[in-house]
CSV table of C-alpha atoms in Angstrom, one decimal:
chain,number,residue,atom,x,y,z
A,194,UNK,CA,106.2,101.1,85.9
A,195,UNK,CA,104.2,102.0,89.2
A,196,UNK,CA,102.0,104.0,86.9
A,197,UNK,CA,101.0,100.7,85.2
A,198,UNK,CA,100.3,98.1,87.0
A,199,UNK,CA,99.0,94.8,86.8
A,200,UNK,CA,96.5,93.5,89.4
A,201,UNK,CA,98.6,90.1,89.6
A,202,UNK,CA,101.2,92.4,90.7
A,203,UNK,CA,99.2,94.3,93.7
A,204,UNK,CA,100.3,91.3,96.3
A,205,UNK,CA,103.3,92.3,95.7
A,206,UNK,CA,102.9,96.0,95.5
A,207,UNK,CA,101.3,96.1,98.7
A,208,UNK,CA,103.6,94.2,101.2
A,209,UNK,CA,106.7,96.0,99.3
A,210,UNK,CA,104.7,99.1,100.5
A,211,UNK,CA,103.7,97.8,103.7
A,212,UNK,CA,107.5,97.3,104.6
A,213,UNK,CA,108.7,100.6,102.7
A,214,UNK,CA,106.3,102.8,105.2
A,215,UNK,CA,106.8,101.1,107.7
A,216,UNK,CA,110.9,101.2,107.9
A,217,UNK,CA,110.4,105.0,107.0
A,218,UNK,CA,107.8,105.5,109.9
A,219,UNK,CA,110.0,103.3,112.4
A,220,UNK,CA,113.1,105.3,111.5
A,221,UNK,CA,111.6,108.7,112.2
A,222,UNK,CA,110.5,107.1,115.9
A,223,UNK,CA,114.0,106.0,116.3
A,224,UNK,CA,115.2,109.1,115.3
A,225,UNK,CA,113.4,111.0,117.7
A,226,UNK,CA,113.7,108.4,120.6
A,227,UNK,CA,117.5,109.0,119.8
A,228,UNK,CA,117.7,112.5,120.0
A,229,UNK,CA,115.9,112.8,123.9
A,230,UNK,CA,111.4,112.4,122.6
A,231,UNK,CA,109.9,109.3,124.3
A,232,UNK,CA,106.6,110.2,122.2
A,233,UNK,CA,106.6,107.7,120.0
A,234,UNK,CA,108.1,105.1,122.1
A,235,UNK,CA,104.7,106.1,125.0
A,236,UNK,CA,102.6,105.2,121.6
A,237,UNK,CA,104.1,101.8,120.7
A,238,UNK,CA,105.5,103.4,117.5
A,239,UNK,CA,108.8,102.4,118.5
A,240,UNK,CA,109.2,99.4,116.6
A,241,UNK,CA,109.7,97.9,113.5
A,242,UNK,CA,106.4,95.9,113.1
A,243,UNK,CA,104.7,98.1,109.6
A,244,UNK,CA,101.2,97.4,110.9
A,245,UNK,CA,101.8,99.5,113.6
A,246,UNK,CA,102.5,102.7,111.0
A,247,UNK,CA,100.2,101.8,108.6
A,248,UNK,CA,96.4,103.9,107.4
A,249,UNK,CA,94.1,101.7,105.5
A,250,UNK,CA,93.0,104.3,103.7
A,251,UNK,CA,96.0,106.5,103.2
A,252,UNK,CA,98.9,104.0,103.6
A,253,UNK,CA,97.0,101.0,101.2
A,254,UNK,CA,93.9,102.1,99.2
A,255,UNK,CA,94.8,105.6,97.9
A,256,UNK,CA,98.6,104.4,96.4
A,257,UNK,CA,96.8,101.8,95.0
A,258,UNK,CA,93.7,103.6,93.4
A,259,UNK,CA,96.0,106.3,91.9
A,260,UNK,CA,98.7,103.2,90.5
A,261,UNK,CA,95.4,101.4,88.8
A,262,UNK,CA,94.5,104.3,87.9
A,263,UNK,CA,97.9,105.0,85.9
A,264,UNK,CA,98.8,108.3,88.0
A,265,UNK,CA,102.0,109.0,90.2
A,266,UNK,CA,100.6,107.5,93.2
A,267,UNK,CA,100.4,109.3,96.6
A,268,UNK,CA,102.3,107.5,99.9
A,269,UNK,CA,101.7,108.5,103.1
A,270,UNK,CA,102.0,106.3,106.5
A,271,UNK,CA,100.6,107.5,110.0
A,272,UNK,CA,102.8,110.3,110.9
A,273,UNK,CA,105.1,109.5,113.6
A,274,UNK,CA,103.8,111.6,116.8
A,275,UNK,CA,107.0,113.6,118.6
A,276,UNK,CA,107.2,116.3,120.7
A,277,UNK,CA,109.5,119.3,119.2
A,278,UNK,CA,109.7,120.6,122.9
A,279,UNK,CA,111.0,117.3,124.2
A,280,UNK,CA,113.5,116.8,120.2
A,281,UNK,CA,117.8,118.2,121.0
A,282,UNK,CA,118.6,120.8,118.8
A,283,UNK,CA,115.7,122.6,118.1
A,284,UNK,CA,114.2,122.9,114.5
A,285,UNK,CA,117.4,121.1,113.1
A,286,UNK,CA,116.8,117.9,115.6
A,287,UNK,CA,113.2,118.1,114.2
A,288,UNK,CA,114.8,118.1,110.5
A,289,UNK,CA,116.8,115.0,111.0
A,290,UNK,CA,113.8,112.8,112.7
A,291,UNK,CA,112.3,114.1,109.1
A,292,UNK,CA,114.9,113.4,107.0
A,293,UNK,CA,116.0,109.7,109.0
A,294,UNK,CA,112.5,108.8,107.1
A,295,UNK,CA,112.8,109.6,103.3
A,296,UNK,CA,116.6,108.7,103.5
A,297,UNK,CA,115.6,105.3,105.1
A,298,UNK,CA,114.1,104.8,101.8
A,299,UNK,CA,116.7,105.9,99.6
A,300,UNK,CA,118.9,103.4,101.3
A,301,UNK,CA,116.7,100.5,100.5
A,302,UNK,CA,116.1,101.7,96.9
A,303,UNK,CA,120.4,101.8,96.8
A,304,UNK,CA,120.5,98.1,97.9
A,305,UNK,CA,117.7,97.1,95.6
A,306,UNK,CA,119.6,98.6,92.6
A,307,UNK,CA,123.2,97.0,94.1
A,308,UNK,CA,121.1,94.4,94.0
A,309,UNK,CA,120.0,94.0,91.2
A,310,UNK,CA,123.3,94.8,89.5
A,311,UNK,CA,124.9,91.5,90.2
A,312,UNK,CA,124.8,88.4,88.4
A,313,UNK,CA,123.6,85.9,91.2
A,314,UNK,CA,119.5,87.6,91.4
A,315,UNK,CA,119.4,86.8,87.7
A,316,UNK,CA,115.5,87.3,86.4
A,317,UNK,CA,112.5,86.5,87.5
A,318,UNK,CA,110.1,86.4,91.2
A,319,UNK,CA,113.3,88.2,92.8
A,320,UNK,CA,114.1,90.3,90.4
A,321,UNK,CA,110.8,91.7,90.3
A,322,UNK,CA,110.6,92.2,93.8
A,323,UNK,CA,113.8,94.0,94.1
A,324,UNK,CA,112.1,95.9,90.9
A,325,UNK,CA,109.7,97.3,93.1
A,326,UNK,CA,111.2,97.9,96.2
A,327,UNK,CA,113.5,100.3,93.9
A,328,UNK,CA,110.8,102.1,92.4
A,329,UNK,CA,108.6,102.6,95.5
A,330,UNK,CA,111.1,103.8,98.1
A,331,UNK,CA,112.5,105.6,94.8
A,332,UNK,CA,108.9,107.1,95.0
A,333,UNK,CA,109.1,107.5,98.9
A,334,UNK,CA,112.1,109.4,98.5
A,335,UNK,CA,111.2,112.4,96.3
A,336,UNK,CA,107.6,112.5,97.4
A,337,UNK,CA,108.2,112.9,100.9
A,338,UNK,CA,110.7,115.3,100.4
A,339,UNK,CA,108.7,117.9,98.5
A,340,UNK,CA,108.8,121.0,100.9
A,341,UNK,CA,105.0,121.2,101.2
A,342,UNK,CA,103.6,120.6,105.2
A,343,UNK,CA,103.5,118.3,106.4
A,344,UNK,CA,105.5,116.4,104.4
A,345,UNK,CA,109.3,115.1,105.7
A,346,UNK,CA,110.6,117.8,103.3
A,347,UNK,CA,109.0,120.9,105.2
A,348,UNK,CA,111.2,120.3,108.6
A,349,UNK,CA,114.1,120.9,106.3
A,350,UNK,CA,112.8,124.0,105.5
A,351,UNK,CA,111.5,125.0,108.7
A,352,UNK,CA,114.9,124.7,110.5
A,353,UNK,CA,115.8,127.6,107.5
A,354,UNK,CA,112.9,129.3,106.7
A,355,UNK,CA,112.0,132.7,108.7
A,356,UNK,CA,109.8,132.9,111.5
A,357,UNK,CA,107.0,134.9,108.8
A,358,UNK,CA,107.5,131.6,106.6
A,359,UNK,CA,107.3,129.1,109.4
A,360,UNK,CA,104.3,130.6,110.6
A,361,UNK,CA,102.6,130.0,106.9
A,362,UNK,CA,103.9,126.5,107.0
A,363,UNK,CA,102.5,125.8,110.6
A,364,UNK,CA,99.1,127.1,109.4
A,365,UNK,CA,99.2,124.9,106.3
A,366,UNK,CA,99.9,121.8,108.4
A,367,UNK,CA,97.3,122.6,110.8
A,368,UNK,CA,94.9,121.9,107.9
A,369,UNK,CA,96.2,118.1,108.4
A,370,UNK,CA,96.5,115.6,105.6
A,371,UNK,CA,93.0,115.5,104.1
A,372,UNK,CA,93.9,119.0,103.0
A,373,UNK,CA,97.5,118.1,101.6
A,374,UNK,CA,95.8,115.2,99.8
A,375,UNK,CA,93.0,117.7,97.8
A,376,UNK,CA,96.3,120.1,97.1
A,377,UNK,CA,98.4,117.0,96.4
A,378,UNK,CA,95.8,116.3,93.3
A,379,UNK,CA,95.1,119.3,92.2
A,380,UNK,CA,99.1,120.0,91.7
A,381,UNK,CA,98.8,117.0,89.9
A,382,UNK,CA,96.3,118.5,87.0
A,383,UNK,CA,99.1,121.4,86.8
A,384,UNK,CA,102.0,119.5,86.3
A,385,UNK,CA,103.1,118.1,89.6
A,386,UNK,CA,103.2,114.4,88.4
A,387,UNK,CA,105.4,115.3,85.5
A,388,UNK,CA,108.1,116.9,88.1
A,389,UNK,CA,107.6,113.5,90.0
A,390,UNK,CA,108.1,111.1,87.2
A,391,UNK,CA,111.0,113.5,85.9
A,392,UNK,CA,112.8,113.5,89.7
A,393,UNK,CA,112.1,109.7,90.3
A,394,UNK,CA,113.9,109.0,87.0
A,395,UNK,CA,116.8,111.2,87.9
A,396,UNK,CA,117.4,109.1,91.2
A,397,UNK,CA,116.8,106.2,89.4
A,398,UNK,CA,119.2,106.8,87.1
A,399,UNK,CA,121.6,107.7,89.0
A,400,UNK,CA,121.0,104.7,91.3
A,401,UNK,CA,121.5,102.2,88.2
């Protein structure tokens, strides 16, 4: 459905994204404010206002351009800054202020389906709301867990991987996001979007 979309729906898309982001970005700063990092918290990124996560170009326009465009569509807020020195636990603390971001969405893409399970939503302007908060934070989930740098999935990996491995994954994510973005679509000509669609259909499925 994300893949073809109406433009009488993109109002809606793009505050259900605004909010989706912007609860994932706020629970990684909450996350790492939590486990001993005042980073975030020094940047104003502790709160739960999405404007303050948000990239115009990254956050808004590419998702968009890609779900206009029919392809699995790309979503990525402004990162959460912390400081891994500052994080408890080491790698694995850094893992959980990672993961307290893509879970965050899985949550809200649980209560959507709950949600929409019960008699009283019934059909129509709330329904398709809830319809898209389910399939974007369904999206948010299994995108941002991919294991690729410097996406939420990678600090899972790094708290495992060893240190040869880790230092390949810190050199990829020095590259920053414009270069995850160009590998991010060429994956996509080689099958990437496929495993997408088939993984976000798994979770949905199991979800409804």
């Amino acid at each position: 459905m994300l893949s073809n979309l109406d433009y009488a729906d993109i109002p809606i898309v793009l505050a259900v994204l605004l909010i989706s982001l912007g609860l994932h970005e706020a629970m990684h700063a909450f996350a790492a404010h939590r486990l001993g990092d005042n980073t975030a918290l020094h940047e104003g990124r502790l709160t739960l206002n999405p404007l303050k996560h948000v990239d115009l170009m990254t956050t808004v326009l590419l998702p968009l351009g890609m779900m206009l465009l029919h392809l699995p569509p790309i979503l990525i807020a402004r990162p959460v800054p912390f400081d891994p020195e500052q994080v408890k636990y080491g790698e694995y603390g850094s893992a959980l202020i990672a993961l307290a971001g893509p879970f965050t969405n899985l949550g809200i893409a649980a209560a959507s389906a709950l949600l929409l399970r019960t008699s009283f939503v019934g059909s129509g302007f709330p329904a398709e709301v809830l319809i898209f908060f389910l399939l974007i934070n369904v999206s948010l989930f299994v995108f941002n867990m991919l294991p690729i740098p410097p996406l939420d999935g990678s600090r899972l990996l790094y708290a495992f991987a060893p240190e040869p491995v880790q230092k390949v994954m810190y050199q990829i994510e020095a590259m920053g996001f414009v270069f995850l973005i160009v590998v991010l679509l060429v994956l996509m000509q080689v099958g990437l979007g496929n495993v997408l669609v088939n993984l976000n259909q798994s979770v949905l499925n199991f979800l409804l």
